[in-house]
Amino acid sequence: MRWSNALIPTLKETPADAVAPSHVLLLRAGMIRQLGAGTYTYMPLGLRVLHKAIRIIREEMDAAGALEVLMPALQPVELWKESGRFEAYGDLLMKLTISGGHHMALGPTHEEVITDLVRDLVRSYKQLPITLYQIQTKFRDEPRPRFGIVRTREFVMKDAYSIDADLGQLNTSYDKMYEAYCRIFDRCGVPYVIVEAESGPIGGDSSHEFMVPCSTGEDTVIFCEKCGYAANQERAEVGQTEATSPTPDAHAPAHESVATPGKKTIREVCEFLGVAESTSAKLLVYLADGQPAAALLRGDHELNEAKFRRALGVSTVVPADAPTIEKATGAPMGFLGPVGIKIPMVIDRAIAAMPTVVVGGNAVDVHLKGVVPGRDFPLDRLHDLRNAEAGDPCPRCGSTLEVKSGLEIGHVFKLGTKYSKAMGARYLDEKGTETEIIMGCYGIGVNRIVAAAVEAAHDANGIIWPFSIAPYHVLVVPLQLQNAAVMERTSAIESALTAAGLDVLVDDRDQRPGFKFKDADLIGVPLRVVIGERGLKDGQIEIKWRHEESGLAVASDTAASAILAQVEAHRRKHDDWCADRRMGRSVPRAT
RNA sequence: CGGGGCGUAGCGCAGCCUGGUUAGCGCGCCUGCCUUGGGAGCAGGAGGUCACCAGUUCGAAUCUGGUCGCCCCGACCA
């Protein structure tokens, strides 16, 4: 391909709206163009990257035994009502009315459609297991699209669904997808970590996310450098090295009431009393499946609602509003405490480690000082309730947890029978018994692979594409277009490399060398080949890897084979890197 | 949905506070000359409903009100 025909609208200046590195560089490199909030056109170069990622995904999904289908993006809302997700998904679901007054939705994901498909299709255990996948544009009415192509209102997703007869089959299907994902992201050259995750509103009981650590990541990942434990913040456990005091000091002086007029927040109360926030506790009141329930945490800790929900064994927890709180506790928000509380209360483990604590007095403008946990209120329902933070002990090895932000590029779930139960998808087992099918679902945000690759590898001059998904492998830069020898060499190398299966772009623009080098760095093609009069005079041309500081001169008449040797060596190195990663990785086994 | 910011040529911006010729600058684009190993130089040229609507005024890019759009922080997020 010749640059002059390639439609690569590079920008010298950074568009004012772009902040995230991937957004800035993809725009500047002429790979994407914005239409509106969360909607982007992929220009030829950007589309090539997207297609290369898709090709890798397709190869690995096929190799894992999944079958490709293509389901409609346009779906009747009835299916969503049947699964119960019409309400749960809410405004994120893009709804529209078509002729005849039919209410439709543009698919944000396809559990409903796949379940509808297999409830007709799958009649016998002999047809199972089966995994179907598709690569398709999804639609979500995101309240806040962000960071260029990181969060958009329409995006390309690879979604797969395993249909299994029993839990054993599900675990096998899940592990296959998990391993396929590892190979996909390894091959795409994006550095990822795998974290334990909450399954969220999609339902199900086990889940892992594939995250690329980077500053524009929207998720918080908690991890332990020492043992490799990693989880997203919703899920991350706090290690239990906090000393607990099972026998409270019975001889401690009785607690006393203090007047704290108007001091409602933890900070206000602690400042007023001149104590550290970590010596106080807060009582948070929620509606758990509609019934009031409380969580008690250290003043400076944050409640993890997912942990709270599990501790109570309920399916939803929502913060209670002010009237509900007063009715349930007899005191307004800001003065709540555990002493004498009437509603069910679960307590974070950290509370048990506190000899005395400052808490609300369950009366207006009153707090209690010198309250002894275990003496002044029972410590019978201790749980890990708080968000893990940097510096907390690792739940596995006791070492220190760290926090990073991560960009989610893939997610695998065990759904179980959530959808088959709701939508009546059953098969006949060996004994002729009608049984609900068991499902798993597996998603990859394809556009996010592109964004993540840029986030993970760029410098001040531009993008540094991994070889496997680079729009072109080699950029040939002739410096003097009117020099016949230069142009002959250019064509010869272009044909030789193309014949060897490489994607070659030739910068045939009549521009000064510096101009072309700047654009070359910007679009991030991995290998640059410079052909100029000066080098040719000495029988040399220059080849330079984008990720390396300097290039090297090779003999011009054997340049093509030298380049191919470089490419071969680079590929081998990447393969070794992938193999190393696989060795160091433990695949989660079914429990 | 709450908070903040911004809409002037393809891109980056000035002008607005204090209303007044034909709305300006840099980059990019077109023509010519010149130059050629890290975004050169000179000369000439094209390109604008100043986001939109209404109002104030003799007169609005500029003042007022509304609408729309975009970005950032938060809430939300399979």
Coordinates of N, CA and C in Angstrom, one line a residue, chain A residues 238-452:
Chain A
V238 N -10.0 -8.7 52.4 CA -9.0 -8.1 53.2 C -8.4 -9.3 54.1
G239 N -7.1 -9.4 54.1 CA -6.5 -10.5 54.9 C -6.7 -10.3 56.4
Q240 N -6.7 -11.4 57.1 CA -7.1 -11.3 58.5 C -5.9 -11.3 59.5
T241 N -5.0 -10.3 59.3 CA -3.9 -10.3 60.2 C -4.2 -9.3 61.3
E242 N -5.4 -8.5 61.1 CA -5.7 -7.6 62.1 C -6.0 -8.3 63.4
A243 N -5.3 -8.0 64.5 CA -5.4 -8.7 65.8 C -6.8 -8.5 66.3
T244 N -7.4 -9.6 66.7 CA -8.8 -9.5 67.3 C -8.6 -9.7 68.8
S245 N -9.5 -9.1 69.5 CA -9.5 -9.2 71.0 C -10.7 -9.9 71.4
P246 N -10.6 -11.3 71.5 CA -11.8 -12.0 71.9 C -12.4 -11.8 73.2
T247 N -11.5 -11.4 74.2 CA -12.0 -11.1 75.5 C -11.9 -9.6 75.8
P248 N -12.9 -8.9 75.6 CA -12.9 -7.4 75.8 C -12.5 -7.1 77.3
D249 N -11.8 -6.0 77.5 CA -11.4 -5.6 78.8 C -12.6 -5.2 79.6
A250 N -13.0 -6.1 80.5 CA -14.3 -5.9 81.3 C -14.1 -4.8 82.3
H251 N -12.8 -4.5 82.6 CA -12.6 -3.5 83.7 C -12.4 -2.1 83.1
A252 N -12.5 -2.0 81.8 CA -12.5 -0.6 81.2 C -13.6 0.2 81.8
P253 N -13.4 1.5 81.9 CA -14.4 2.4 82.4 C -15.7 2.3 81.5
A254 N -16.8 2.5 82.1 CA -18.1 2.5 81.3 C -18.0 3.7 80.2
H255 N -18.7 3.5 79.2 CA -18.7 4.5 78.1 C -19.5 5.7 78.6
E256 N -19.2 6.9 78.0 CA -19.9 8.1 78.4 C -20.5 8.8 77.2
S257 N -21.6 9.5 77.4 CA -22.2 10.3 76.4 C -21.6 11.6 76.3
V258 N -21.4 12.1 75.1 CA -20.9 13.5 74.9 C -21.8 14.2 73.9
A259 N -22.1 15.5 74.2 CA -22.9 16.3 73.3 C -22.1 16.6 72.1
T260 N -22.6 16.4 70.9 CA -21.9 16.7 69.7 C -22.9 17.5 68.8
P261 N -23.3 18.7 69.2 CA -24.4 19.4 68.5 C -24.0 19.6 67.0
G262 N -24.8 19.1 66.1 CA -24.6 19.4 64.7 C -23.5 18.7 64.0
K263 N -22.7 17.8 64.8 CA -21.6 17.1 64.2 C -22.0 15.8 63.7
K264 N -22.2 15.7 62.3 CA -22.8 14.6 61.7 C -21.8 13.6 61.1
T265 N -20.9 14.2 60.4 CA -20.0 13.3 59.7 C -18.9 12.8 60.6
I266 N -18.3 11.7 60.2 CA -17.2 11.1 61.0 C -16.1 12.2 61.2
R267 N -15.8 12.9 60.1 CA -14.7 13.9 60.2 C -15.0 15.0 61.2
E268 N -16.3 15.5 61.1 CA -16.7 16.6 62.1 C -16.6 16.1 63.5
V269 N -17.2 14.9 63.8 CA -17.2 14.3 65.1 C -15.8 14.1 65.7
C270 N -14.9 13.5 64.8 CA -13.6 13.2 65.3 C -12.8 14.5 65.5
E271 N -13.0 15.5 64.7 CA -12.3 16.8 64.9 C -12.7 17.4 66.1
F272 N -14.0 17.4 66.4 CA -14.7 18.0 67.5 C -14.1 17.4 68.8
L273 N -14.0 16.0 68.8 CA -13.6 15.3 70.0 C -12.1 15.2 70.0
G274 N -11.4 15.6 69.0 CA -9.9 15.5 69.0 C -9.4 14.1 69.0
V275 N -10.1 13.2 68.2 CA -9.6 11.8 68.1 C -9.4 11.5 66.6
A276 N -8.6 10.4 66.4 CA -8.4 10.0 65.0 C -9.6 9.3 64.4
E277 N -9.9 9.4 63.1 CA -11.1 8.8 62.5 C -11.0 7.2 62.7
S278 N -9.8 6.7 62.8 CA -9.6 5.3 62.9 C -10.0 4.8 64.3
T279 N -10.3 5.7 65.2 CA -10.8 5.2 66.5 C -12.3 5.3 66.6
S280 N -12.9 5.7 65.5 CA -14.4 5.8 65.5 C -15.0 4.7 64.7
A281 N -16.3 4.6 64.8 CA -17.0 3.6 64.0 C -18.3 4.3 63.4
K282 N -18.7 3.8 62.3 CA -19.9 4.4 61.7 C -20.9 3.2 61.4
L283 N -22.2 3.6 61.6 CA -23.2 2.6 61.4 C -24.0 3.0 60.1
L284 N -24.0 2.2 59.1 CA -24.6 2.5 57.8 C -25.9 1.6 57.7
V285 N -27.0 2.3 57.4 CA -28.3 1.6 57.4 C -28.7 1.4 55.9
Y286 N -29.1 0.2 55.6 CA -29.5 -0.1 54.2 C -30.8 -0.8 54.3
L287 N -31.4 -0.9 53.1 CA -32.6 -1.8 52.9 C -32.1 -3.1 52.2
A288 N -32.1 -4.2 53.0 CA -31.7 -5.5 52.4 C -32.9 -6.3 52.0
D289 N -33.1 -6.4 50.7 CA -34.3 -7.0 50.2 C -35.5 -6.4 50.8
G290 N -35.4 -5.0 51.0 CA -36.6 -4.3 51.6 C -36.6 -4.1 53.1
Q291 N -35.8 -4.9 53.8 CA -35.8 -4.8 55.3 C -34.6 -4.0 55.8
P292 N -34.8 -3.2 56.8 CA -33.6 -2.4 57.3 C -32.6 -3.3 57.9
A293 N -31.3 -3.0 57.6 CA -30.2 -3.8 58.2 C -29.0 -2.8 58.2
A294 N -28.1 -3.1 59.2 CA -27.0 -2.1 59.4 C -25.7 -2.8 59.2
A295 N -24.7 -2.0 58.9 CA -23.3 -2.4 58.8 C -22.5 -1.5 59.7
L296 N -21.6 -2.1 60.5 CA -20.8 -1.3 61.4 C -19.3 -1.3 60.9
L297 N -18.7 -0.2 60.6 CA -17.4 -0.1 60.1 C -16.6 0.9 60.8
R298 N -15.2 0.7 60.8 CA -14.4 1.7 61.3 C -14.6 3.0 60.5
G299 N -14.4 4.2 61.2 CA -14.8 5.4 60.6 C -14.1 5.7 59.3
D300 N -12.8 5.3 59.2 CA -12.1 5.6 58.0 C -12.2 4.5 57.0
H301 N -13.0 3.5 57.2 CA -13.1 2.4 56.2 C -14.3 2.6 55.3
E302 N -14.3 2.0 54.1 CA -15.4 2.1 53.2 C -16.2 0.8 53.1
L303 N -17.5 0.9 53.1 CA -18.3 -0.3 53.0 C -18.3 -0.9 51.6
N304 N -18.1 -2.2 51.5 CA -18.2 -2.9 50.2 C -19.6 -3.5 50.1
E305 N -20.4 -3.0 49.3 CA -21.8 -3.4 49.3 C -22.0 -4.8 48.9
A306 N -21.1 -5.3 48.0 CA -21.2 -6.7 47.6 C -20.9 -7.7 48.8
K307 N -19.9 -7.3 49.5 CA -19.6 -8.1 50.7 C -20.8 -8.1 51.7
F308 N -21.3 -6.9 51.9 CA -22.4 -6.7 52.8 C -23.6 -7.6 52.4
R309 N -23.9 -7.5 51.1 CA -25.0 -8.3 50.5 C -24.8 -9.8 50.8
R310 N -23.6 -10.3 50.6 CA -23.3 -11.7 50.8 C -23.4 -12.0 52.3
A311 N -22.9 -11.1 53.2 CA -22.9 -11.4 54.6 C -24.3 -11.5 55.1
L312 N -25.2 -10.7 54.5 CA -26.6 -10.8 55.0 C -27.4 -11.9 54.3
G313 N -26.8 -12.4 53.2 CA -27.4 -13.5 52.4 C -28.7 -13.0 51.7
V314 N -28.6 -11.8 51.2 CA -29.8 -11.2 50.5 C -29.3 -10.9 49.0
S315 N -30.3 -10.6 48.2 CA -29.9 -10.3 46.8 C -29.7 -8.9 46.5
T316 N -30.3 -7.9 47.2 CA -30.1 -6.5 47.0 C -29.9 -5.7 48.3
V317 N -29.0 -4.8 48.2 CA -28.9 -3.8 49.3 C -28.9 -2.4 48.7
V318 N -29.7 -1.6 49.2 CA -29.7 -0.2 48.8 C -29.7 0.7 50.0
P319 N -28.9 1.8 50.0 CA -28.9 2.7 51.1 C -30.3 3.2 51.5
A320 N -30.6 3.2 52.8 CA -31.9 3.6 53.2 C -32.0 5.1 53.2
D321 N -33.2 5.6 53.0 CA -33.4 7.1 53.0 C -33.6 7.6 54.4
A322 N -33.5 8.9 54.6 CA -33.5 9.5 55.9 C -34.7 9.1 56.8
P323 N -36.0 9.2 56.2 CA -37.1 8.8 57.1 C -37.1 7.3 57.5
T324 N -36.7 6.4 56.6 CA -36.6 5.0 56.9 C -35.6 4.8 58.0
I325 N -34.4 5.5 58.0 CA -33.4 5.4 59.0 C -33.9 5.8 60.3
E326 N -34.6 6.9 60.4 CA -35.1 7.4 61.7 C -36.1 6.4 62.3
K327 N -37.0 5.9 61.4 CA -38.0 5.0 61.8 C -37.3 3.7 62.4
A328 N -36.3 3.2 61.7 CA -35.6 2.0 62.1 C -34.8 2.1 63.3
T329 N -34.1 3.3 63.5 CA -33.2 3.4 64.6 C -33.6 4.4 65.7
G330 N -34.5 5.2 65.4 CA -35.0 6.2 66.3 C -34.1 7.5 66.4
A331 N -33.1 7.5 65.5 CA -32.2 8.6 65.5 C -31.9 9.0 64.0
P332 N -31.6 10.3 63.8 CA -31.3 10.7 62.4 C -29.9 10.3 62.0
M333 N -29.7 10.3 60.7 CA -28.4 10.0 60.1 C -27.4 10.9 60.7
G334 N -26.2 10.4 61.1 CA -25.2 11.2 61.7 C -25.0 10.9 63.1
F335 N -26.0 10.3 63.7 CA -25.8 10.0 65.2 C -26.2 8.5 65.5
L336 N -25.9 7.6 64.5 CA -26.3 6.2 64.7 C -25.1 5.5 65.3
G337 N -25.4 4.5 66.1 CA -24.4 3.6 66.7 C -24.9 2.3 67.0
P338 N -24.0 1.4 67.4 CA -24.3 0.0 67.6 C -24.9 -0.4 68.9
V339 N -24.8 0.6 69.9 CA -25.3 0.3 71.2 C -26.8 0.3 71.3
G340 N -27.4 -0.8 71.6 CA -28.8 -0.9 71.7 C -29.6 -0.9 70.4
I341 N -28.9 -1.1 69.3 CA -29.6 -1.0 68.0 C -30.5 -2.2 67.9
K342 N -31.7 -1.9 67.3 CA -32.7 -3.0 67.2 C -32.7 -3.8 65.9
I343 N -32.2 -3.2 64.8 CA -32.3 -3.9 63.5 C -31.1 -4.8 63.4
P344 N -31.1 -5.8 62.5 CA -30.0 -6.7 62.3 C -28.8 -5.9 61.9
M345 N -27.6 -6.3 62.5 CA -26.4 -5.6 62.3 C -25.2 -6.6 62.0
V346 N -24.5 -6.3 60.9 CA -23.3 -7.1 60.7 C -22.1 -6.2 61.0
I347 N -21.0 -6.7 61.4 CA -19.9 -5.9 61.9 C -18.6 -6.3 61.1
D348 N -17.9 -5.3 60.7 CA -16.6 -5.5 60.0 C -15.6 -6.0 61.0
R349 N -14.7 -6.9 60.6 CA -13.8 -7.6 61.5 C -12.8 -6.6 62.1
A350 N -12.6 -5.5 61.5 CA -11.6 -4.5 62.0 C -12.2 -3.9 63.3
I351 N -13.5 -3.9 63.5 CA -14.1 -3.4 64.8 C -13.6 -4.2 66.0
A352 N -13.5 -5.5 65.8 CA -13.1 -6.4 66.9 C -11.7 -6.1 67.4
A353 N -10.9 -5.5 66.6 CA -9.5 -5.2 67.0 C -9.4 -3.9 67.7
M354 N -10.5 -3.2 67.9 CA -10.5 -1.9 68.6 C -10.8 -2.0 70.0
P355 N -9.9 -1.6 70.9 CA -10.2 -1.7 72.4 C -11.4 -0.8 72.8
T356 N -11.4 0.4 72.3 CA -12.6 1.3 72.5 C -12.9 2.0 71.3
V357 N -14.1 2.6 71.2 CA -14.5 3.2 69.9 C -15.5 4.3 70.2
V358 N -15.4 5.3 69.3 CA -16.4 6.4 69.4 C -17.5 6.1 68.4
V359 N -18.7 6.2 68.9 CA -19.9 5.9 68.0 C -21.0 6.8 68.2
G360 N -22.0 6.8 67.3 CA -23.2 7.6 67.5 C -24.0 7.1 68.7
G361 N -24.8 8.0 69.3 CA -25.5 7.6 70.5 C -27.0 7.2 70.2
N362 N -27.3 7.1 69.0 CA -28.7 6.9 68.6 C -29.7 7.9 69.2
A363 N -29.2 9.1 69.3 CA -30.1 10.2 69.7 C -29.5 11.5 69.1
V364 N -30.3 12.5 68.9 CA -29.9 13.7 68.2 C -28.8 14.4 69.0
D365 N -27.7 14.8 68.3 CA -26.6 15.5 68.9 C -25.8 14.7 70.0
V366 N -25.9 13.4 70.0 CA -25.2 12.6 71.0 C -24.3 11.6 70.4
H367 N -23.0 11.5 70.9 CA -22.1 10.4 70.5 C -21.7 9.8 71.8
L368 N -21.1 8.6 71.7 CA -20.6 7.8 72.8 C -19.1 7.6 72.7
K369 N -18.5 7.9 73.8 CA -17.0 7.7 73.9 C -16.7 6.5 74.8
G370 N -15.6 5.8 74.5 CA -15.1 4.7 75.4 C -16.0 3.5 75.3
V371 N -16.7 3.3 74.1 CA -17.5 2.1 73.9 C -16.6 0.9 73.7
V372 N -16.8 -0.2 74.4 CA -16.0 -1.4 74.2 C -16.7 -2.4 73.4
P373 N -16.2 -2.7 72.2 CA -16.8 -3.8 71.4 C -16.8 -5.1 72.1
G374 N -17.9 -5.8 72.1 CA -18.0 -7.1 72.7 C -18.5 -7.0 74.2
R375 N -18.4 -5.8 74.7 CA -19.0 -5.6 76.0 C -20.3 -4.7 75.9
D376 N -20.2 -3.6 75.1 CA -21.3 -2.7 75.0 C -22.2 -3.0 73.8
F377 N -21.7 -3.8 73.0 CA -22.6 -4.4 71.9 C -21.9 -5.7 71.5
P378 N -22.8 -6.7 71.0 CA -22.3 -8.0 70.7 C -21.4 -8.0 69.5
L379 N -20.4 -8.9 69.5 CA -19.5 -9.0 68.3 C -19.8 -10.4 67.6
D380 N -21.1 -10.7 67.5 CA -21.4 -12.1 67.0 C -21.4 -12.2 65.5
R381 N -21.7 -11.1 64.8 CA -21.8 -11.2 63.3 C -20.6 -10.5 62.7
L382 N -19.4 -11.0 62.8 CA -18.2 -10.4 62.2 C -18.0 -10.9 60.8
H383 N -17.8 -10.0 59.9 CA -17.5 -10.3 58.5 C -16.5 -9.4 57.9
D384 N -15.9 -9.8 56.8 CA -15.1 -8.9 56.0 C -16.1 -8.0 55.2
L385 N -16.2 -6.8 55.6 CA -17.2 -5.9 54.9 C -16.7 -4.8 54.2
R386 N -15.4 -4.5 54.3 CA -14.9 -3.2 53.8 C -14.1 -3.4 52.5
N387 N -14.0 -2.3 51.8 CA -13.2 -2.3 50.6 C -11.7 -2.5 51.0
A388 N -11.0 -3.4 50.2 CA -9.6 -3.5 50.4 C -8.9 -2.2 49.9
E389 N -7.9 -1.9 50.6 CA -7.1 -0.6 50.2 C -5.6 -1.0 50.1
A390 N -4.9 -0.1 49.5 CA -3.5 -0.2 49.4 C -2.9 -0.3 50.9
G391 N -2.0 -1.3 51.1 CA -1.5 -1.4 52.4 C -2.1 -2.5 53.3
D392 N -3.3 -2.9 52.9 CA -4.0 -4.0 53.6 C -3.3 -5.3 53.4
P393 N -3.5 -6.2 54.4 CA -2.8 -7.5 54.2 C -3.5 -8.3 53.1
C394 N -2.6 -9.1 52.4 CA -3.1 -10.0 51.3 C -3.9 -11.1 52.0
P395 N -5.1 -11.5 51.4 CA -5.9 -12.6 52.0 C -5.2 -14.0 51.8
R396 N -4.3 -14.1 50.9 CA -3.6 -15.3 50.6 C -2.4 -15.5 51.4
C397 N -1.5 -14.5 51.3 CA -0.1 -14.7 51.8 C 0.2 -13.7 52.9
G398 N -0.7 -12.8 53.2 CA -0.4 -11.9 54.3 C 0.5 -10.7 54.0
S399 N 1.0 -10.8 52.8 CA 1.9 -9.6 52.3 C 1.0 -8.4 52.1
T400 N 1.6 -7.4 51.5 CA 0.9 -6.1 51.4 C 0.2 -5.9 50.1
L401 N -1.1 -5.6 50.1 CA -1.9 -5.4 48.9 C -1.6 -4.0 48.3
E402 N -1.6 -4.0 46.9 CA -1.4 -2.8 46.2 C -2.7 -2.5 45.3
V403 N -2.8 -1.2 44.9 CA -3.9 -0.8 44.1 C -3.5 -0.3 42.8
K404 N -4.2 -0.7 41.7 CA -3.9 -0.1 40.4 C -5.2 0.2 39.7
S405 N -5.2 1.0 38.7 CA -6.4 1.1 37.9 C -6.2 0.2 36.7
G406 N -7.3 -0.4 36.2 CA -7.2 -1.3 35.1 C -8.3 -1.1 34.1
L407 N -8.0 -1.5 32.9 CA -9.0 -1.4 31.8 C -9.5 -2.8 31.5
E408 N -10.8 -3.0 31.6 CA -11.3 -4.4 31.4 C -11.4 -4.7 29.9
I409 N -10.7 -5.7 29.5 CA -10.8 -6.1 28.1 C -11.6 -7.4 27.8
G410 N -11.7 -8.2 28.9 CA -12.4 -9.4 28.8 C -13.0 -9.9 30.1
H411 N -14.1 -10.7 30.0 CA -14.8 -11.1 31.2 C -15.4 -12.4 31.0
V412 N -15.1 -13.4 31.9 CA -15.8 -14.7 31.8 C -16.6 -14.9 33.0
F413 N -17.8 -15.5 32.8 CA -18.8 -15.7 33.9 C -19.3 -17.1 33.8
K414 N -19.6 -17.7 35.0 CA -20.4 -18.9 35.0 C -21.8 -18.4 35.4
L415 N -22.7 -18.6 34.4 CA -24.1 -18.1 34.6 C -25.0 -19.1 35.4
G416 N -24.6 -20.4 35.3 CA -25.5 -21.4 35.9 C -26.9 -21.5 35.2
T417 N -27.9 -21.5 35.9 CA -29.3 -21.7 35.3 C -30.1 -20.4 35.3
K418 N -29.4 -19.2 35.5 CA -30.2 -18.0 35.6 C -31.1 -17.8 34.5
Y419 N -30.6 -17.9 33.3 CA -31.4 -17.7 32.1 C -32.3 -18.9 31.7
S420 N -31.7 -20.1 31.8 CA -32.5 -21.2 31.4 C -33.7 -21.4 32.3
K421 N -33.6 -21.0 33.6 CA -34.7 -21.1 34.5 C -35.7 -20.1 34.1
A422 N -35.3 -18.8 33.9 CA -36.2 -17.7 33.6 C -36.9 -17.9 32.3
M423 N -36.2 -18.6 31.3 CA -36.8 -18.6 30.0 C -37.1 -20.1 29.6
G424 N -37.0 -21.0 30.5 CA -37.4 -22.3 30.2 C -36.6 -23.1 29.1
A425 N -35.3 -23.0 29.3 CA -34.4 -23.8 28.4 C -34.0 -25.1 29.0
R426 N -34.6 -26.2 28.5 CA -34.4 -27.5 29.2 C -34.0 -28.5 28.1
Y427 N -33.4 -29.6 28.6 CA -33.1 -30.7 27.7 C -33.4 -32.0 28.5
L428 N -33.4 -33.1 27.8 CA -33.6 -34.4 28.4 C -32.3 -35.1 28.7
D429 N -32.1 -35.5 29.9 CA -30.8 -36.1 30.3 C -30.9 -37.6 30.0
E430 N -29.8 -38.4 30.4 CA -29.7 -39.8 30.1 C -30.9 -40.6 30.6
K431 N -31.5 -40.1 31.7 CA -32.6 -40.9 32.3 C -33.9 -40.4 31.8
G432 N -33.9 -39.5 30.9 CA -35.1 -39.0 30.3 C -35.8 -37.9 31.2
T433 N -35.0 -37.3 32.1 CA -35.5 -36.3 33.0 C -35.3 -34.9 32.3
E434 N -36.3 -34.1 32.4 CA -36.2 -32.7 31.8 C -35.3 -31.9 32.8
T435 N -34.3 -31.3 32.3 CA -33.3 -30.6 33.1 C -32.9 -29.3 32.5
E436 N -32.8 -28.3 33.4 CA -32.4 -26.9 32.9 C -30.9 -27.0 32.4
I437 N -30.7 -26.3 31.3 CA -29.3 -26.3 30.8 C -28.5 -25.3 31.7
I438 N -27.2 -25.5 31.7 CA -26.3 -24.6 32.4 C -25.5 -23.8 31.5
M439 N -25.3 -22.5 31.8 CA -24.7 -21.7 30.8 C -23.5 -20.9 31.4
G440 N -22.6 -20.5 30.5 CA -21.5 -19.6 30.8 C -21.5 -18.5 29.8
C441 N -21.0 -17.4 30.1 CA -20.9 -16.4 29.0 C -19.5 -15.7 29.1
Y442 N -19.0 -15.3 27.9 CA -17.6 -14.9 27.8 C -17.5 -13.7 26.9
G443 N -17.1 -12.6 27.3 CA -17.1 -11.4 26.5 C -15.7 -10.8 26.3
I444 N -15.4 -10.3 25.1 CA -14.2 -9.5 24.9 C -14.6 -8.2 24.2
G445 N -14.1 -7.1 24.8 CA -14.3 -5.8 24.1 C -13.2 -5.5 23.1
V446 N -13.6 -5.7 21.9 CA -12.6 -5.8 20.8 C -11.9 -4.4 20.7
N447 N -12.7 -3.3 20.7 CA -12.2 -2.0 20.5 C -11.2 -1.7 21.7
R448 N -11.6 -2.3 22.8 CA -10.7 -2.0 24.0 C -9.3 -2.6 23.9
I449 N -9.3 -3.7 23.1 CA -7.9 -4.3 22.9 C -7.1 -3.2 22.2
V450 N -7.7 -2.5 21.2 CA -7.0 -1.5 20.5 C -6.6 -0.4 21.4
A451 N -7.5 0.1 22.2 CA -7.2 1.2 23.2 C -6.1 0.7 24.2
A452 N -6.3 -0.5 24.7 CA -5.4 -1.0 25.7 C -4.0 -1.1 25.2

